[in-house]
XYZ file of C-alpha atoms in Angstrom:
468
model
C -17.517 -37.402 17.593
C -19.558 -39.137 15.218
C -19.375 -36.808 12.351
C -16.413 -35.810 10.513
C -15.928 -32.503 8.638
C -14.271 -31.536 5.323
C -12.686 -28.282 6.477
C -11.334 -26.649 9.559
C -10.913 -22.965 10.667
C -9.337 -21.358 13.430
C -10.281 -17.867 14.441
C -14.051 -17.256 14.382
C -13.840 -13.394 14.178
C -16.025 -11.786 11.459
C -13.714 -12.831 8.758
C -13.508 -16.590 9.911
C -17.023 -16.954 10.802
C -18.117 -15.505 7.359
C -15.665 -17.727 5.604
C -16.552 -20.902 7.262
C -20.292 -20.206 6.662
C -19.246 -19.676 2.905
C -17.605 -23.135 3.129
C -20.820 -24.672 4.500
C -23.056 -22.842 1.947
C -21.145 -24.427 -0.888
C -21.886 -28.058 0.091
C -18.949 -28.908 2.353
C -18.986 -29.614 6.066
C -16.869 -27.290 8.182
C -15.769 -27.102 12.011
C -14.569 -24.221 13.643
C -12.221 -23.449 16.722
C -11.792 -20.398 18.775
C -10.585 -19.804 22.333
C -13.617 -17.513 22.918
C -16.677 -19.577 23.695
C -19.035 -16.714 22.412
C -17.657 -16.984 19.201
C -17.799 -20.584 19.067
C -21.582 -20.531 20.130
C -22.399 -17.648 17.586
C -21.100 -19.892 14.862
C -22.952 -22.893 15.830
C -26.148 -20.740 16.202
C -25.691 -19.079 12.924
C -24.798 -22.523 11.175
C -27.955 -24.144 12.325
C -27.283 -27.712 11.419
C -24.379 -29.103 13.433
C -23.947 -32.014 10.831
C -23.191 -29.281 8.358
C -21.233 -26.707 10.538
C -19.912 -27.021 14.133
C -17.308 -25.598 16.322
C -15.381 -26.079 19.672
C -12.988 -24.088 21.970
C -11.053 -27.431 22.497
C -8.238 -28.040 20.062
C -8.291 -31.859 20.242
C -11.981 -32.019 19.728
C -11.471 -29.747 16.637
C -8.626 -31.680 14.914
C -10.448 -35.142 15.714
C -13.482 -33.828 13.874
C -11.732 -33.479 10.516
C -11.285 -35.896 7.789
C -7.545 -36.528 6.824
C -5.432 -35.048 5.439
C -6.858 -32.284 7.575
C -7.515 -28.963 5.800
C -7.113 -26.276 8.375
C -7.312 -22.481 7.794
C -6.152 -19.865 10.259
C -7.892 -16.577 10.026
C -5.989 -14.818 12.973
C -3.929 -11.679 13.377
C -0.675 -11.950 11.598
C 2.391 -12.218 13.660
C 3.130 -14.121 16.765
C -0.428 -15.234 17.002
C -0.064 -17.468 13.827
C 2.995 -19.204 15.464
C 1.240 -19.854 18.573
C -1.917 -21.387 16.804
C 0.560 -23.609 14.692
C 2.370 -24.750 17.920
C -0.874 -25.615 19.427
C -2.097 -27.535 16.540
C 1.195 -29.543 15.857
C 0.723 -32.398 18.494
C -2.647 -33.149 17.032
C -1.702 -33.501 13.412
C -0.416 -36.210 11.177
C 1.776 -36.412 8.245
C 0.235 -35.059 5.090
C -2.072 -32.498 6.953
C -2.570 -29.073 5.673
C -2.372 -25.621 7.395
C -3.455 -22.532 5.560
C -2.538 -19.127 6.877
C -5.316 -16.746 5.517
C -3.931 -13.595 7.182
C -1.599 -10.900 5.946
C 1.729 -12.506 7.013
C 4.867 -11.028 5.869
C 6.219 -13.311 2.942
C 9.458 -14.176 4.864
C 7.331 -15.428 7.983
C 5.554 -17.688 5.597
C 8.902 -19.067 4.148
C 10.082 -19.702 7.708
C 6.884 -21.607 8.835
C 6.877 -23.615 5.400
C 10.459 -24.850 6.031
C 9.680 -25.581 9.780
C 6.570 -27.579 9.033
C 7.810 -29.259 6.064
C 10.341 -31.182 8.356
C 7.451 -32.286 10.237
C 5.603 -33.630 7.325
C 2.942 -31.021 7.394
C 2.131 -28.983 4.320
C 1.828 -25.183 4.843
C 0.085 -22.505 2.755
C 0.124 -18.762 2.810
C -3.109 -17.875 1.215
C -4.043 -14.251 0.784
C -7.842 -13.633 1.048
C -9.139 -10.360 -0.422
C -12.692 -8.967 -0.227
C -13.325 -7.867 3.438
C -15.891 -9.609 5.641
C -18.510 -9.347 2.884
C -16.153 -11.013 0.422
C -15.576 -13.807 2.881
C -19.036 -14.566 3.167
C -20.128 -14.183 -0.393
C -16.917 -15.073 -2.445
C -13.453 -13.458 -2.053
C -10.457 -13.514 -4.299
C -7.964 -16.152 -2.674
C -4.374 -16.271 -3.418
C -2.609 -19.645 -2.363
C 1.015 -20.502 -2.334
C 2.564 -23.594 -1.139
C 3.012 -27.405 -2.184
C 1.509 -27.986 -5.460
C 0.333 -31.527 -4.717
C -1.080 -30.756 -1.556
C -2.974 -27.799 -3.160
C -5.223 -30.420 -4.912
C -6.861 -31.292 -1.545
C -7.865 -27.684 -0.942
C -8.663 -26.684 -4.624
C -12.294 -28.049 -4.541
C -13.172 -26.088 -1.550
C -11.479 -22.916 -2.499
C -12.709 -22.894 -6.147
C -16.302 -23.360 -4.599
C -16.231 -20.583 -2.043
C -14.199 -17.759 -4.179
C -15.700 -15.111 -6.175
C -16.535 -15.884 -9.867
C -15.795 -13.879 -13.020
C -18.035 -14.847 -15.914
C -18.024 -18.390 -14.134
C -14.313 -18.576 -13.534
C -13.215 -18.932 -9.785
C -11.077 -16.075 -8.585
C -8.471 -18.473 -7.007
C -5.599 -20.414 -8.495
C -2.412 -22.016 -7.318
C 0.318 -19.333 -7.609
C 3.517 -20.884 -6.873
C 5.724 -22.589 -4.068
C 6.231 -21.344 -0.562
C 5.359 -17.504 0.142
C 4.172 -16.821 -3.382
C 0.497 -16.447 -2.323
C 1.456 -14.120 0.535
C 3.661 -12.051 -1.569
C 1.079 -11.792 -4.222
C -1.500 -10.552 -1.579
C 1.203 -8.078 -0.153
C 1.534 -6.442 -3.703
C -2.116 -6.416 -4.209
C -2.521 -4.407 -1.056
C 0.186 -2.267 -2.124
C -1.716 -1.380 -5.275
C -4.793 -1.109 -3.316
C -3.009 1.822 -1.185
C -2.134 3.464 -4.466
C -5.768 3.372 -5.967
C -7.324 4.543 -2.784
C -4.993 7.335 -2.651
C -5.674 8.418 -6.128
C -9.671 8.156 -5.574
C -9.217 10.379 -2.557
C -6.994 12.925 -4.472
C -9.629 13.195 -7.297
C -12.432 13.677 -4.666
C -10.301 16.557 -3.178
C -9.768 18.143 -6.700
C -13.439 18.004 -7.578
C -14.537 19.645 -4.292
C -11.786 22.280 -4.154
C -11.434 22.990 -7.693
C -15.020 22.601 -8.866
C -17.128 23.004 -5.673
C -18.671 19.660 -6.243
C -21.443 18.874 -3.662
C -21.655 15.417 -2.124
C -24.661 14.764 -4.432
C -22.701 15.668 -7.515
C -19.640 13.608 -6.248
C -21.830 10.592 -5.798
C -23.325 11.111 -9.265
C -19.910 11.665 -10.872
C -18.250 8.565 -9.303
C -21.412 6.439 -10.039
C -21.141 7.456 -13.637
C -17.500 6.661 -13.740
C -18.175 3.070 -12.334
C -20.313 2.666 -15.519
C -17.634 3.271 -17.861
C -13.856 2.393 -18.022
C -13.137 3.133 -14.361
C -15.564 0.357 -13.213
C -14.061 -0.958 -9.995
C -14.950 -1.805 -6.417
C -13.114 1.449 -5.101
C -14.828 3.892 -7.479
C -18.179 2.024 -6.691
C -18.002 2.222 -2.861
C -16.556 5.966 -3.052
C -19.849 6.757 -4.899
C -21.807 5.061 -1.946
C -19.833 6.662 0.630
C -20.628 10.277 -0.739
C -24.310 9.281 -0.352
C -24.111 8.249 3.169
C -26.107 10.204 5.826
C -24.698 10.871 9.126
C -26.602 9.537 12.057
C -25.192 12.143 14.451
C -25.679 15.389 12.494
C -27.868 16.498 9.656
C -25.317 16.237 7.072
C -23.371 13.522 5.183
C -20.909 11.166 7.127
C -17.948 11.810 4.768
C -17.728 15.331 6.046
C -17.431 14.307 9.657
C -14.752 11.557 9.183
C -11.309 12.822 10.544
C -8.578 12.979 7.968
C -6.163 10.757 9.315
C -5.851 7.170 7.669
C -4.499 4.267 9.461
C -2.564 1.362 7.990
C -1.691 -2.309 8.795
C 1.569 -2.306 7.154
C 1.255 -4.434 3.729
C 1.511 -1.141 1.838
C 4.773 -0.393 3.491
C 6.082 -3.849 3.138
C 5.505 -3.577 -0.610
C 7.271 -0.064 -0.861
C 10.044 -1.552 1.149
C 10.582 -4.772 -0.729
C 10.367 -2.804 -3.975
C 13.369 -0.794 -2.937
C 15.274 -3.932 -2.102
C 14.376 -5.412 -5.489
C 15.314 -2.091 -7.243
C 11.739 -1.810 -8.721
C 10.299 1.775 -8.885
C 6.670 2.013 -7.439
C 6.633 5.757 -6.719
C 2.514 5.653 -6.877
C 2.486 3.191 -3.982
C 5.581 4.822 -2.175
C 3.508 8.286 -2.008
C 0.516 6.448 -0.875
C 2.247 5.019 2.096
C 3.793 8.470 2.756
C 0.623 10.355 2.521
C -0.949 7.825 5.327
C 1.974 8.890 7.474
C 1.517 12.557 6.649
C -2.184 12.418 7.472
C -1.297 11.122 11.076
C 0.516 14.198 11.815
C -2.780 16.197 11.847
C -1.816 18.441 15.045
C 1.394 19.515 13.178
C -0.541 20.166 9.884
C -2.979 22.498 11.563
C -0.041 24.453 13.095
C 1.738 24.538 9.618
C -1.492 25.637 7.897
C -1.775 28.755 10.096
C 1.991 29.702 9.416
C 1.987 29.738 5.625
C -0.137 31.215 2.959
C -2.008 29.320 0.404
C -3.021 30.323 -3.036
C -6.769 31.253 -3.596
C -8.175 28.421 -5.620
C -9.248 29.391 -9.151
C -12.227 27.337 -9.823
C -12.402 25.352 -12.991
C -15.539 24.764 -15.125
C -17.296 21.749 -13.472
C -17.791 19.841 -16.920
C -14.150 20.360 -17.948
C -12.752 19.357 -14.441
C -14.913 16.160 -14.330
C -13.419 15.148 -17.732
C -10.062 15.836 -16.786
C -10.596 13.914 -13.552
C -11.968 11.013 -15.171
C -8.946 10.732 -17.677
C -6.343 11.387 -14.688
C -7.891 8.856 -12.685
C -7.965 6.242 -15.522
C -4.267 6.965 -16.441
C -3.071 6.841 -12.654
C -4.738 3.610 -12.061
C -3.077 2.126 -15.171
C 0.271 3.429 -13.927
C -0.365 1.807 -10.272
C -1.294 -1.513 -11.671
C 1.799 -1.519 -14.010
C 4.172 -0.578 -11.135
C 2.717 -3.512 -8.934
C 2.878 -5.987 -11.687
C 6.351 -5.144 -12.523
C 7.300 -5.772 -9.013
C 5.541 -9.324 -9.044
C 7.302 -10.076 -12.022
C 10.750 -9.243 -10.728
C 10.134 -10.947 -7.353
C 9.034 -14.092 -8.988
C 12.468 -14.357 -10.703
C 14.213 -13.371 -7.391
C 12.459 -15.769 -5.242
C 11.584 -18.530 -7.618
C 7.898 -18.085 -7.183
C 7.309 -19.011 -11.095
C 4.313 -16.510 -11.020
C 2.043 -16.452 -14.261
C 0.937 -12.767 -14.254
C -1.861 -13.696 -16.352
C -3.362 -15.953 -13.785
C -2.746 -13.246 -10.993
C -4.562 -10.716 -13.224
C -7.465 -13.094 -13.630
C -7.988 -14.055 -10.011
C -8.079 -10.142 -9.245
C -11.090 -9.505 -11.659
C -13.698 -10.193 -9.067
C -14.037 -10.610 -5.159
C -10.796 -8.407 -4.129
C -10.769 -4.813 -3.257
C -8.699 -3.914 -6.352
C -11.103 -5.619 -8.833
C -11.756 -3.262 -11.782
C -12.768 -3.511 -15.428
C -9.179 -2.666 -16.427
C -7.926 -6.160 -15.214
C -9.681 -7.695 -18.231
C -7.334 -5.682 -20.507
C -4.337 -6.465 -18.135
C -5.063 -10.188 -18.457
C -5.254 -9.865 -22.332
C -1.930 -7.955 -22.283
C -0.061 -10.753 -20.484
C -1.918 -13.399 -22.474
C -0.480 -11.870 -25.626
C 3.031 -11.942 -23.948
C 3.647 -13.555 -20.839
C 7.200 -12.120 -20.452
C 5.806 -8.558 -20.702
C 8.132 -6.609 -18.365
C 5.622 -3.457 -18.065
C 2.045 -2.661 -19.120
C 3.507 0.402 -20.661
C 5.143 -1.658 -23.318
C 1.904 -3.395 -24.248
C 0.295 -2.296 -27.566
C -3.107 -2.752 -25.466
C -2.297 0.139 -23.253
C -0.344 2.640 -25.372
C -3.391 4.373 -26.788
C -5.139 4.219 -23.447
C -2.090 6.010 -21.794
C -1.471 8.236 -24.896
C -4.954 9.535 -24.856
C -5.134 10.550 -21.168
C -1.692 11.871 -20.268
C -2.323 15.334 -21.501
C -5.187 15.577 -18.927
C -2.908 14.360 -16.079
C -0.403 16.987 -17.135
C -2.995 19.867 -16.885
C -4.282 18.446 -13.477
C -0.946 18.371 -11.886
C -0.017 21.916 -13.036
C -3.625 23.105 -11.939
C -2.888 21.505 -8.362
C 0.480 23.010 -7.988
C -0.769 26.423 -9.093
C -3.765 26.279 -6.692
C -2.030 24.514 -3.681
C -4.097 21.318 -4.054
C -1.679 18.436 -3.218
C -2.001 15.666 -5.814
C 1.074 13.320 -4.997
C -0.383 10.350 -6.413
C -1.349 11.881 -9.711
C 2.047 13.738 -9.969
C 4.029 10.738 -8.862
C 2.256 8.680 -11.654
C 2.981 11.242 -14.163
C 6.703 11.652 -13.251
C 7.081 7.687 -13.293
C 5.553 7.739 -16.964
C 7.803 10.521 -17.947
C 10.819 8.945 -16.559
C 10.111 5.358 -17.734
C 9.262 6.701 -21.357
C 12.485 8.696 -21.697
C 15.334 7.254 -23.491
C 17.824 9.682 -21.730
C 17.733 10.647 -18.016
C 20.077 13.103 -16.334
C 21.496 10.317 -14.378
C 24.995 10.650 -16.180
C 25.539 13.723 -13.751
C 24.829 11.591 -10.664
C 27.327 8.732 -11.977
C 30.040 11.553 -12.587
C 29.443 13.059 -8.938
C 29.745 9.565 -7.539
C 32.975 8.958 -9.535
C 34.341 12.252 -8.456
C 33.860 12.034 -4.869
C 34.148 8.180 -4.439
C 35.946 6.770 -7.383
C 32.718 4.554 -7.949
C 33.538 4.347 -11.694
C 31.021 4.886 -14.578
C 30.038 3.391 -18.076
C 30.242 5.397 -21.254
C 27.498 5.770 -23.808
C 29.953 5.616 -26.762
C 31.997 2.376 -25.796
C 32.167 -0.725 -23.543
C 34.019 -0.936 -20.309
C 34.199 0.474 -16.848
C 35.978 3.942 -16.329
C 37.177 6.192 -13.762
C 38.623 9.651 -14.124
C 40.856 11.814 -11.879
C 38.604 14.705 -11.657
C 40.333 18.181 -11.779
């Protein structure tokens, strides 16, 4: 092949095709590969100029077309498919070439692949990409982890194609091995929490204030112009305004209340438990998707049990409480996820800079929000900050909104409106800010039935009692 290309991409689905077009739009030449000839032809057709962008179903043609060190990104489904693609590539690669997994691979799989490919002289990156198909086309947030020196070959391309926040690219080298995939996993866990919270507030406004879809649209739009400015609040506003093509009403009222999941939220929750880090706002978001899947059982249970008649609240008051409750719970969810990242960095040797993580989330990604500017400042002021709740930047923000959350949680409990995200966020806050918890009773119980010992509050040492 006469021409050589700067960047290669395997997997020309919607995400892959949009990403490679983004690369080409930013002044780099790009070559795609897919086993589906229709996807290959679609890219060539959309790319227009084959000197700028091209593609092939043949792996040898694909690898031969790339400048060395080859920079090859995979945007294929996580799991065995990634391993199959890697094995297909290896015979056609040379020492120093770079493979980048842009999917949501589990971080231990990334560590395994990194070790395997390092022995062959090939650099491997796990690079989380957030922003969906539109983000891939117009500028995503990218979270790469791998060999620091090898990243310099990829850096110009990633910085060009990434989203920009006030001119700063929303991509940065995060750390060795699976650091990038791990950060993306926790990003998605936070995403689960924020989505659960925005849906609960919708339910609260609808049931507790009889808000119409137009009012919901206006309310979320107003919030997005204030301190709740975020991608998820913005799209929620637009969702409430969407007409249904099949009926006379709004689409939101026809969508079944069964939420699916791809597993990244569950991985975040499971790994947090392994690390001993509490993330209850994320845990409950995962559990609520699982409960939502039990639609048939929920219908039967609804018929068996009485529910309180909802006492409507003044709309203006409810809207104010809801805005404050959502703001409080957003802070708590970010705090939990960032706490997990900081602890995992120590445990797995990632050497993460949480300030950098917060910066690259400020644009392009699903959890982008105005709050991240304040989060960045908090970690710039104290790089070793263990939890956002200990930052002077956030004390007033939390202090001024927590009373509203208490009122909303009590109102939801009294009126049978489930608010698990809000209530778990509040419980986490109350527990984290309590200098004394009743866990002394649990320690006494453990020592009583299992001789597990306990510590004392009045002196050093390990103690055991022969309980009577």
